[in-house]
Amino acid sequence: MKSNQRATRDLTVRERQQAVRALLARTHGGKPSRGSIKEFAGYFCVLEKTIFRLWKRAKTNTAQYGVFEASAMKLLTGRRPRDLKAVLERLRHVDVQQRTTIRSAAVACGLCFDHVDTSTNHCIDMIDVIHVDEKYFFLTVVKRRFIMLHNEAVPIRKLKSKRHITTVMMLMALARPQYNETDECIFGGKLGTWPFVVHTLAERTSRNRPAGTPLVKAVTATQENYRAMLIDKLLPAIKWPGGGRGTRITIQQDNASPHIVPKDSAFCAAVSALDLNVALKV
């Protein structure tokens, strides 16, 4: 059976050089001649956009480094590897009984799994960091069991369908718990959980409720709704023990699309109005 998927291949270094030199020979006014990219794409059995990327990369390298070539991007992207030979040499002076796991070996090398400043090798305690995230929650589940007495009425649940259970987006804010000198918890870290909903009134009468009945409807977590949630819910809920120790409190966001930039004008104005030392971080 013939597959409909288009075959892909990686060009070798020699093929890249040949393609770039061939295009350079067909260049007029700094641009390849009409049909040359398609011709060389068929010759090397690759897509036209592959040859076009090679030509574009060669021009970029010429402008930056003065070398007209299109080297492969493979193994040249992502985080640069670190040389850990000097750090791993510390393991030679540690008893094998103390490095039975990766975590114990990391401690023996003077490293930490998370939140380590490589310049000072000090752990970041994240005492003044608030993590915010959005999560979907179902209003109910398909099957629920209750322990009922013989004279109790069975709870009634009305849904459109068990395949269309309403979901609500919730914004949650959490920080690290804090303890005093006597190991007593003075701050639990749970700032709150708030739903993205609007309160409206029923416009029409139905068999389930008359018109004018208060309703709660879920809304999409857009950037405007997210900004309003931070200003109206999260900022008033920040009650730091000891007044925040005079340091700046950071609200850590992830890369979700509704999140706002750290210099958002409306958010900064709300922080100034509440006299808080709070900053956003992406």
PDB file of C-alpha atoms in Angstrom:
ATOM      1  CA  MET A   1       0.000   0.000   0.000  1.00  0.00           C
ATOM      2  CA  LYS A   2       1.501   3.351  -1.012  1.00  0.00           C
ATOM      3  CA  SER A   3       1.908   5.841   1.821  1.00  0.00           C
ATOM      4  CA  ASN A   4       0.667   9.413   1.426  1.00  0.00           C
ATOM      5  CA  GLN A   5       3.345  10.791   3.751  1.00  0.00           C
ATOM      6  CA  ARG A   6       6.080  12.786   2.080  1.00  0.00           C
ATOM      7  CA  ALA A   7       9.552  11.347   2.564  1.00  0.00           C
ATOM      8  CA  THR A   8      12.027  13.596   4.372  1.00  0.00           C
ATOM      9  CA  ARG A   9      15.776  13.424   4.527  1.00  0.00           C
ATOM     10  CA  ASP A  10      18.662  15.367   6.024  1.00  0.00           C
ATOM     11  CA  LEU A  11      21.180  16.869   3.646  1.00  0.00           C
ATOM     12  CA  THR A  12      24.819  16.075   4.234  1.00  0.00           C
ATOM     13  CA  VAL A  13      27.456  18.774   4.641  1.00  0.00           C
ATOM     14  CA  ARG A  14      28.655  18.268   1.064  1.00  0.00           C
ATOM     15  CA  GLU A  15      25.103  18.470  -0.305  1.00  0.00           C
ATOM     16  CA  ARG A  16      24.496  21.704   1.583  1.00  0.00           C
ATOM     17  CA  GLN A  17      27.630  23.216   0.114  1.00  0.00           C
ATOM     18  CA  GLN A  18      26.673  22.077  -3.375  1.00  0.00           C
ATOM     19  CA  ALA A  19      23.169  23.520  -3.062  1.00  0.00           C
ATOM     20  CA  VAL A  20      24.404  26.897  -1.810  1.00  0.00           C
ATOM     21  CA  ARG A  21      27.116  27.162  -4.485  1.00  0.00           C
ATOM     22  CA  ALA A  22      24.678  26.160  -7.226  1.00  0.00           C
ATOM     23  CA  LEU A  23      22.201  28.811  -6.104  1.00  0.00           C
ATOM     24  CA  LEU A  24      24.971  31.389  -5.926  1.00  0.00           C
ATOM     25  CA  ALA A  25      25.877  30.630  -9.549  1.00  0.00           C
ATOM     26  CA  ARG A  26      22.228  31.209 -10.562  1.00  0.00           C
ATOM     27  CA  THR A  27      21.931  34.496  -8.655  1.00  0.00           C
ATOM     28  CA  HIS A  28      21.002  37.755 -10.382  1.00  0.00           C
ATOM     29  CA  GLY A  29      20.835  40.929  -8.312  1.00  0.00           C
ATOM     30  CA  GLY A  30      21.136  39.045  -5.022  1.00  0.00           C
ATOM     31  CA  LYS A  31      18.194  36.718  -5.776  1.00  0.00           C
ATOM     32  CA  PRO A  32      18.143  33.190  -7.252  1.00  0.00           C
ATOM     33  CA  SER A  33      16.776  32.970 -10.758  1.00  0.00           C
ATOM     34  CA  ARG A  34      13.195  31.860 -11.328  1.00  0.00           C
ATOM     35  CA  GLY A  35      12.760  28.096 -10.992  1.00  0.00           C
ATOM     36  CA  SER A  36      16.244  27.436  -9.592  1.00  0.00           C
ATOM     37  CA  ILE A  37      15.029  26.633  -6.082  1.00  0.00           C
ATOM     38  CA  LYS A  38      12.450  24.179  -7.433  1.00  0.00           C
ATOM     39  CA  GLU A  39      15.059  22.612  -9.714  1.00  0.00           C
ATOM     40  CA  PHE A  40      17.595  22.004  -6.943  1.00  0.00           C
ATOM     41  CA  ALA A  41      14.864  20.785  -4.572  1.00  0.00           C
ATOM     42  CA  GLY A  42      14.022  18.056  -7.079  1.00  0.00           C
ATOM     43  CA  TYR A  43      17.700  17.268  -7.614  1.00  0.00           C
ATOM     44  CA  PHE A  44      18.395  16.766  -3.888  1.00  0.00           C
ATOM     45  CA  CYS A  45      14.955  15.161  -3.238  1.00  0.00           C
ATOM     46  CA  VAL A  46      13.902  17.686  -0.598  1.00  0.00           C
ATOM     47  CA  LEU A  47      11.177  20.281  -0.289  1.00  0.00           C
ATOM     48  CA  GLU A  48      11.489  23.707  -1.869  1.00  0.00           C
ATOM     49  CA  LYS A  49      11.316  25.392   1.518  1.00  0.00           C
ATOM     50  CA  THR A  50      14.386  23.387   2.586  1.00  0.00           C
ATOM     51  CA  ILE A  51      16.467  24.890  -0.225  1.00  0.00           C
ATOM     52  CA  PHE A  52      14.987  28.311   0.523  1.00  0.00           C
ATOM     53  CA  ARG A  53      16.004  28.013   4.199  1.00  0.00           C
ATOM     54  CA  LEU A  54      19.538  27.069   3.160  1.00  0.00           C
ATOM     55  CA  TRP A  55      19.768  30.156   0.958  1.00  0.00           C
ATOM     56  CA  LYS A  56      18.354  32.414   3.671  1.00  0.00           C
ATOM     57  CA  ARG A  57      20.716  30.959   6.299  1.00  0.00           C
ATOM     58  CA  ALA A  58      23.695  31.423   3.972  1.00  0.00           C
ATOM     59  CA  LYS A  59      22.847  35.104   3.490  1.00  0.00           C
ATOM     60  CA  THR A  60      22.463  35.575   7.257  1.00  0.00           C
ATOM     61  CA  ASN A  61      25.848  33.963   7.941  1.00  0.00           C
ATOM     62  CA  THR A  62      27.425  36.175   5.281  1.00  0.00           C
ATOM     63  CA  ALA A  63      26.071  39.325   6.912  1.00  0.00           C
ATOM     64  CA  GLN A  64      27.092  38.270  10.428  1.00  0.00           C
ATOM     65  CA  TYR A  65      30.334  36.325   9.972  1.00  0.00           C
ATOM     66  CA  GLY A  66      31.410  36.997   6.383  1.00  0.00           C
ATOM     67  CA  VAL A  67      31.182  33.296   5.463  1.00  0.00           C
ATOM     68  CA  PHE A  68      28.761  32.262   2.729  1.00  0.00           C
ATOM     69  CA  GLU A  69      27.619  28.836   3.958  1.00  0.00           C
ATOM     70  CA  ALA A  70      24.565  27.201   5.511  1.00  0.00           C
ATOM     71  CA  SER A  71      25.705  24.927   8.301  1.00  0.00           C
ATOM     72  CA  ALA A  72      23.303  22.437   9.843  1.00  0.00           C
ATOM     73  CA  MET A  73      21.312  23.610  12.868  1.00  0.00           C
ATOM     74  CA  LYS A  74      21.266  20.123  14.352  1.00  0.00           C
ATOM     75  CA  LEU A  75      22.984  19.938  17.760  1.00  0.00           C
ATOM     76  CA  LEU A  76      23.339  23.749  17.731  1.00  0.00           C
ATOM     77  CA  THR A  77      20.036  24.596  19.425  1.00  0.00           C
ATOM     78  CA  GLY A  78      18.722  24.401  22.942  1.00  0.00           C
ATOM     79  CA  ARG A  79      20.548  24.779  26.210  1.00  0.00           C
ATOM     80  CA  ARG A  80      24.334  24.717  26.020  1.00  0.00           C
ATOM     81  CA  PRO A  81      25.882  21.710  27.786  1.00  0.00           C
ATOM     82  CA  ARG A  82      27.848  22.319  30.966  1.00  0.00           C
ATOM     83  CA  ASP A  83      31.208  20.807  31.757  1.00  0.00           C
ATOM     84  CA  LEU A  84      30.630  18.919  35.016  1.00  0.00           C
ATOM     85  CA  LYS A  85      33.904  16.997  35.108  1.00  0.00           C
ATOM     86  CA  ALA A  86      35.355  19.094  37.927  1.00  0.00           C
ATOM     87  CA  VAL A  87      32.157  18.763  39.958  1.00  0.00           C
ATOM     88  CA  LEU A  88      31.862  15.023  39.407  1.00  0.00           C
ATOM     89  CA  GLU A  89      35.442  14.546  40.605  1.00  0.00           C
ATOM     90  CA  ARG A  90      34.177  15.255  44.117  1.00  0.00           C
ATOM     91  CA  LEU A  91      32.485  11.863  44.066  1.00  0.00           C
ATOM     92  CA  ARG A  92      35.871  10.174  44.275  1.00  0.00           C
ATOM     93  CA  HIS A  93      36.280  11.423  47.852  1.00  0.00           C
ATOM     94  CA  VAL A  94      32.784  10.370  48.964  1.00  0.00           C
ATOM     95  CA  ASP A  95      31.995   6.967  50.411  1.00  0.00           C
ATOM     96  CA  VAL A  96      29.947   4.807  48.042  1.00  0.00           C
ATOM     97  CA  GLN A  97      27.398   4.241  50.808  1.00  0.00           C
ATOM     98  CA  GLN A  98      26.573   7.954  50.682  1.00  0.00           C
ATOM     99  CA  ARG A  99      25.896   8.054  46.937  1.00  0.00           C
ATOM    100  CA  THR A 100      23.453   5.252  46.323  1.00  0.00           C
ATOM    101  CA  THR A 101      20.930   7.525  44.565  1.00  0.00           C
ATOM    102  CA  ILE A 102      21.082  10.464  42.177  1.00  0.00           C
ATOM    103  CA  ARG A 103      19.888  12.812  44.908  1.00  0.00           C
ATOM    104  CA  SER A 104      22.495  11.711  47.432  1.00  0.00           C
ATOM    105  CA  ALA A 105      25.195  11.911  44.755  1.00  0.00           C
ATOM    106  CA  ALA A 106      24.077  15.452  43.904  1.00  0.00           C
ATOM    107  CA  VAL A 107      24.323  16.449  47.558  1.00  0.00           C
ATOM    108  CA  ALA A 108      27.783  14.884  47.753  1.00  0.00           C
ATOM    109  CA  CYS A 109      28.871  16.944  44.727  1.00  0.00           C
ATOM    110  CA  GLY A 110      27.610  20.143  46.307  1.00  0.00           C
ATOM    111  CA  LEU A 111      24.710  20.480  43.896  1.00  0.00           C
ATOM    112  CA  CYS A 112      20.987  20.762  44.463  1.00  0.00           C
ATOM    113  CA  PHE A 113      18.224  19.383  42.294  1.00  0.00           C
ATOM    114  CA  ASP A 114      16.148  22.566  42.130  1.00  0.00           C
ATOM    115  CA  HIS A 115      16.513  26.316  42.517  1.00  0.00           C
ATOM    116  CA  VAL A 116      20.287  26.645  42.725  1.00  0.00           C
ATOM    117  CA  ASP A 117      22.176  29.827  41.896  1.00  0.00           C
ATOM    118  CA  THR A 118      25.256  28.518  40.086  1.00  0.00           C
ATOM    119  CA  SER A 119      27.313  31.597  40.981  1.00  0.00           C
ATOM    120  CA  THR A 120      26.890  31.226  44.754  1.00  0.00           C
ATOM    121  CA  ASN A 121      25.542  27.655  45.028  1.00  0.00           C
ATOM    122  CA  HIS A 122      22.881  28.932  47.435  1.00  0.00           C
ATOM    123  CA  CYS A 123      19.319  27.642  47.484  1.00  0.00           C
ATOM    124  CA  ILE A 124      16.474  30.061  46.705  1.00  0.00           C
ATOM    125  CA  ASP A 125      13.914  29.638  49.489  1.00  0.00           C
ATOM    126  CA  MET A 126      11.003  31.143  47.450  1.00  0.00           C
ATOM    127  CA  ILE A 127       9.480  32.562  50.627  1.00  0.00           C
ATOM    128  CA  ASP A 128       8.267  35.657  48.794  1.00  0.00           C
ATOM    129  CA  VAL A 129       6.947  33.923  45.652  1.00  0.00           C
ATOM    130  CA  ILE A 130       3.280  33.331  44.811  1.00  0.00           C
ATOM    131  CA  HIS A 131       2.536  30.731  42.142  1.00  0.00           C
ATOM    132  CA  VAL A 132      -0.666  31.210  40.138  1.00  0.00           C
ATOM    133  CA  ASP A 133      -2.178  28.683  37.758  1.00  0.00           C
ATOM    134  CA  GLU A 134      -5.484  27.940  36.033  1.00  0.00           C
ATOM    135  CA  LYS A 135      -7.182  24.565  36.281  1.00  0.00           C
ATOM    136  CA  TYR A 136     -10.405  23.124  34.890  1.00  0.00           C
ATOM    137  CA  PHE A 137     -12.846  21.493  37.314  1.00  0.00           C
ATOM    138  CA  PHE A 138     -16.020  19.542  36.569  1.00  0.00           C
ATOM    139  CA  LEU A 139     -19.130  20.611  38.464  1.00  0.00           C
ATOM    140  CA  THR A 140     -19.935  16.975  39.127  1.00  0.00           C
ATOM    141  CA  VAL A 141     -18.984  13.453  38.112  1.00  0.00           C
ATOM    142  CA  VAL A 142     -20.969  10.832  36.244  1.00  0.00           C
ATOM    143  CA  LYS A 143     -21.446   8.516  39.227  1.00  0.00           C
ATOM    144  CA  ARG A 144     -21.665   9.573  42.863  1.00  0.00           C
ATOM    145  CA  ARG A 145     -22.529   7.480  45.905  1.00  0.00           C
ATOM    146  CA  PHE A 146     -24.016   8.781  49.145  1.00  0.00           C
ATOM    147  CA  ILE A 147     -24.787   7.120  52.450  1.00  0.00           C
ATOM    148  CA  MET A 148     -28.453   7.910  53.039  1.00  0.00           C
ATOM    149  CA  LEU A 149     -30.837   7.180  55.890  1.00  0.00           C
ATOM    150  CA  HIS A 150     -34.093   5.393  55.220  1.00  0.00           C
ATOM    151  CA  ASN A 151     -36.203   8.558  55.621  1.00  0.00           C
ATOM    152  CA  GLU A 152     -33.969  10.912  53.619  1.00  0.00           C
ATOM    153  CA  ALA A 153     -34.778  12.108  50.120  1.00  0.00           C
ATOM    154  CA  VAL A 154     -32.412  11.170  47.327  1.00  0.00           C
ATOM    155  CA  PRO A 155     -30.528  14.229  45.979  1.00  0.00           C
ATOM    156  CA  ILE A 156     -31.702  15.389  42.553  1.00  0.00           C
ATOM    157  CA  ARG A 157     -29.209  16.356  39.895  1.00  0.00           C
ATOM    158  CA  LYS A 158     -30.163  17.882  36.543  1.00  0.00           C
ATOM    159  CA  LEU A 159     -27.740  17.955  33.639  1.00  0.00           C
ATOM    160  CA  LYS A 160     -28.049  18.249  29.890  1.00  0.00           C
ATOM    161  CA  SER A 161     -26.129  15.012  29.378  1.00  0.00           C
ATOM    162  CA  LYS A 162     -23.485  12.986  31.152  1.00  0.00           C
ATOM    163  CA  ARG A 163     -21.253  13.709  28.157  1.00  0.00           C
ATOM    164  CA  HIS A 164     -21.650  17.480  28.557  1.00  0.00           C
ATOM    165  CA  ILE A 165     -20.829  18.157  32.200  1.00  0.00           C
ATOM    166  CA  THR A 166     -20.094  21.827  32.759  1.00  0.00           C
ATOM    167  CA  THR A 167     -16.456  22.702  33.413  1.00  0.00           C
ATOM    168  CA  VAL A 168     -15.300  25.834  35.201  1.00  0.00           C
ATOM    169  CA  MET A 169     -11.857  27.410  34.986  1.00  0.00           C
ATOM    170  CA  MET A 170     -10.425  28.209  38.420  1.00  0.00           C
ATOM    171  CA  LEU A 171      -7.522  30.492  39.312  1.00  0.00           C
ATOM    172  CA  MET A 172      -5.437  29.223  42.210  1.00  0.00           C
ATOM    173  CA  ALA A 173      -2.752  31.111  44.109  1.00  0.00           C
ATOM    174  CA  LEU A 174      -0.321  29.297  46.377  1.00  0.00           C
ATOM    175  CA  ALA A 175       2.808  30.290  48.271  1.00  0.00           C
ATOM    176  CA  ARG A 176       5.241  28.478  50.514  1.00  0.00           C
ATOM    177  CA  PRO A 177       4.113  27.981  54.143  1.00  0.00           C
ATOM    178  CA  GLN A 178       6.045  29.926  56.764  1.00  0.00           C
ATOM    179  CA  TYR A 179       6.929  28.948  60.327  1.00  0.00           C
ATOM    180  CA  ASN A 180       8.237  30.869  63.322  1.00  0.00           C
ATOM    181  CA  GLU A 181      11.083  29.976  65.677  1.00  0.00           C
ATOM    182  CA  THR A 182       8.926  27.441  67.546  1.00  0.00           C
ATOM    183  CA  ASP A 183       7.946  25.601  64.330  1.00  0.00           C
ATOM    184  CA  GLU A 184       4.443  27.027  64.500  1.00  0.00           C
ATOM    185  CA  CYS A 185       2.794  27.653  61.141  1.00  0.00           C
ATOM    186  CA  ILE A 186       2.112  31.374  60.876  1.00  0.00           C
ATOM    187  CA  PHE A 187       1.170  31.364  57.190  1.00  0.00           C
ATOM    188  CA  GLY A 188      -0.381  28.399  55.402  1.00  0.00           C
ATOM    189  CA  GLY A 189       0.441  29.635  51.912  1.00  0.00           C
ATOM    190  CA  LYS A 190      -3.061  29.104  50.490  1.00  0.00           C
ATOM    191  CA  LEU A 191      -4.226  32.464  49.192  1.00  0.00           C
ATOM    192  CA  GLY A 192      -7.393  31.330  47.476  1.00  0.00           C
ATOM    193  CA  THR A 193      -9.214  29.685  44.588  1.00  0.00           C
ATOM    194  CA  TRP A 194     -11.512  31.775  42.413  1.00  0.00           C
ATOM    195  CA  PRO A 195     -13.775  30.677  39.530  1.00  0.00           C
ATOM    196  CA  PHE A 196     -14.073  32.425  36.183  1.00  0.00           C
ATOM    197  CA  VAL A 197     -17.848  32.923  36.290  1.00  0.00           C
ATOM    198  CA  VAL A 198     -20.404  35.693  35.821  1.00  0.00           C
ATOM    199  CA  HIS A 199     -23.648  36.171  37.753  1.00  0.00           C
ATOM    200  CA  THR A 200     -26.658  36.833  35.526  1.00  0.00           C
ATOM    201  CA  LEU A 201     -30.452  36.551  35.625  1.00  0.00           C
ATOM    202  CA  ALA A 202     -32.508  34.078  33.610  1.00  0.00           C
ATOM    203  CA  GLU A 203     -34.052  35.857  30.629  1.00  0.00           C
ATOM    204  CA  ARG A 204     -36.839  33.325  29.996  1.00  0.00           C
ATOM    205  CA  THR A 205     -38.988  31.010  32.041  1.00  0.00           C
ATOM    206  CA  SER A 206     -38.367  27.289  31.699  1.00  0.00           C
ATOM    207  CA  ARG A 207     -39.633  24.163  33.425  1.00  0.00           C
ATOM    208  CA  ASN A 208     -36.585  24.301  35.700  1.00  0.00           C
ATOM    209  CA  ARG A 209     -36.759  27.964  36.878  1.00  0.00           C
ATOM    210  CA  PRO A 210     -38.770  31.149  36.294  1.00  0.00           C
ATOM    211  CA  ALA A 211     -37.423  34.240  34.582  1.00  0.00           C
ATOM    212  CA  GLY A 212     -35.239  36.436  36.786  1.00  0.00           C
ATOM    213  CA  THR A 213     -33.677  33.534  38.685  1.00  0.00           C
ATOM    214  CA  PRO A 214     -30.005  34.245  39.532  1.00  0.00           C
ATOM    215  CA  LEU A 215     -27.678  32.132  37.384  1.00  0.00           C
ATOM    216  CA  VAL A 216     -23.968  31.449  37.478  1.00  0.00           C
ATOM    217  CA  LYS A 217     -22.319  30.927  34.074  1.00  0.00           C
ATOM    218  CA  ALA A 218     -18.759  29.929  33.325  1.00  0.00           C
ATOM    219  CA  VAL A 219     -16.714  32.275  31.127  1.00  0.00           C
ATOM    220  CA  THR A 220     -13.516  31.850  29.174  1.00  0.00           C
ATOM    221  CA  ALA A 221     -10.275  32.796  30.898  1.00  0.00           C
ATOM    222  CA  THR A 222      -9.325  35.613  28.550  1.00  0.00           C
ATOM    223  CA  GLN A 223      -6.603  38.151  29.237  1.00  0.00           C
ATOM    224  CA  GLU A 224      -9.161  40.740  30.376  1.00  0.00           C
ATOM    225  CA  ASN A 225     -10.826  38.285  32.777  1.00  0.00           C
ATOM    226  CA  TYR A 226      -7.453  37.123  34.073  1.00  0.00           C
ATOM    227  CA  ARG A 227      -6.314  40.713  34.705  1.00  0.00           C
ATOM    228  CA  ALA A 228      -9.553  41.480  36.547  1.00  0.00           C
ATOM    229  CA  MET A 229      -9.132  38.334  38.642  1.00  0.00           C
ATOM    230  CA  LEU A 230      -5.642  39.366  39.712  1.00  0.00           C
ATOM    231  CA  ILE A 231      -6.740  42.894  40.593  1.00  0.00           C
ATOM    232  CA  ASP A 232     -10.068  42.096  42.283  1.00  0.00           C
ATOM    233  CA  LYS A 233      -9.272  38.762  43.958  1.00  0.00           C
ATOM    234  CA  LEU A 234      -5.565  38.027  44.287  1.00  0.00           C
ATOM    235  CA  LEU A 235      -4.144  41.415  45.311  1.00  0.00           C
ATOM    236  CA  PRO A 236      -6.627  41.951  48.195  1.00  0.00           C
ATOM    237  CA  ALA A 237      -5.918  38.388  49.391  1.00  0.00           C
ATOM    238  CA  ILE A 238      -2.172  38.997  49.833  1.00  0.00           C
ATOM    239  CA  LYS A 239      -1.743  39.193  53.619  1.00  0.00           C
ATOM    240  CA  TRP A 240       1.924  38.464  54.237  1.00  0.00           C
ATOM    241  CA  PRO A 241       3.156  37.685  57.759  1.00  0.00           C
ATOM    242  CA  GLY A 242       5.393  40.406  59.133  1.00  0.00           C
ATOM    243  CA  GLY A 243       4.402  42.800  56.371  1.00  0.00           C
ATOM    244  CA  GLY A 244       6.410  40.878  53.791  1.00  0.00           C
ATOM    245  CA  ARG A 245       9.740  41.500  55.581  1.00  0.00           C
ATOM    246  CA  GLY A 246      10.197  44.617  53.457  1.00  0.00           C
ATOM    247  CA  THR A 247      10.964  42.576  50.342  1.00  0.00           C
ATOM    248  CA  ARG A 248       9.193  42.439  47.019  1.00  0.00           C
ATOM    249  CA  ILE A 249       6.582  39.713  46.584  1.00  0.00           C
ATOM    250  CA  THR A 250       6.751  38.025  43.177  1.00  0.00           C
ATOM    251  CA  ILE A 251       3.735  36.516  41.420  1.00  0.00           C
ATOM    252  CA  GLN A 252       5.096  33.699  39.256  1.00  0.00           C
ATOM    253  CA  GLN A 253       3.119  32.941  36.078  1.00  0.00           C
ATOM    254  CA  ASP A 254       3.571  30.236  33.482  1.00  0.00           C
ATOM    255  CA  ASN A 255       3.459  30.741  29.722  1.00  0.00           C
ATOM    256  CA  ALA A 256      -0.335  30.536  29.338  1.00  0.00           C
ATOM    257  CA  SER A 257      -1.763  32.867  26.698  1.00  0.00           C
ATOM    258  CA  PRO A 258      -4.177  34.791  29.023  1.00  0.00           C
ATOM    259  CA  HIS A 259      -1.336  35.877  31.310  1.00  0.00           C
ATOM    260  CA  ILE A 260      -0.353  39.542  31.263  1.00  0.00           C
ATOM    261  CA  VAL A 261       3.055  41.156  30.933  1.00  0.00           C
ATOM    262  CA  PRO A 262       4.930  42.249  34.085  1.00  0.00           C
ATOM    263  CA  LYS A 263       4.600  45.943  33.151  1.00  0.00           C
ATOM    264  CA  ASP A 264       0.828  45.843  32.609  1.00  0.00           C
ATOM    265  CA  SER A 265      -0.460  49.361  33.277  1.00  0.00           C
ATOM    266  CA  ALA A 266      -3.765  48.367  34.922  1.00  0.00           C
ATOM    267  CA  PHE A 267      -2.078  45.855  37.227  1.00  0.00           C
ATOM    268  CA  CYS A 268       0.681  48.289  38.226  1.00  0.00           C
ATOM    269  CA  ALA A 269      -1.930  50.958  38.987  1.00  0.00           C
ATOM    270  CA  ALA A 270      -3.854  48.531  41.218  1.00  0.00           C
ATOM    271  CA  VAL A 271      -0.666  47.582  43.080  1.00  0.00           C
ATOM    272  CA  SER A 272       0.128  51.254  43.695  1.00  0.00           C
ATOM    273  CA  ALA A 273      -3.427  51.937  44.877  1.00  0.00           C
ATOM    274  CA  LEU A 274      -3.207  49.130  47.462  1.00  0.00           C
ATOM    275  CA  ASP A 275       0.318  50.232  48.505  1.00  0.00           C
ATOM    276  CA  LEU A 276       1.793  46.770  47.851  1.00  0.00           C
ATOM    277  CA  ASN A 277       5.295  45.758  46.819  1.00  0.00           C
ATOM    278  CA  VAL A 278       4.272  43.149  44.255  1.00  0.00           C
ATOM    279  CA  ALA A 279       5.750  42.322  40.851  1.00  0.00           C
ATOM    280  CA  LEU A 280       4.705  39.922  38.092  1.00  0.00           C
ATOM    281  CA  LYS A 281       7.088  37.400  36.579  1.00  0.00           C
ATOM    282  CA  VAL A 282       6.670  35.228  33.500  1.00  0.00           C
TER     283      VAL A 282
END
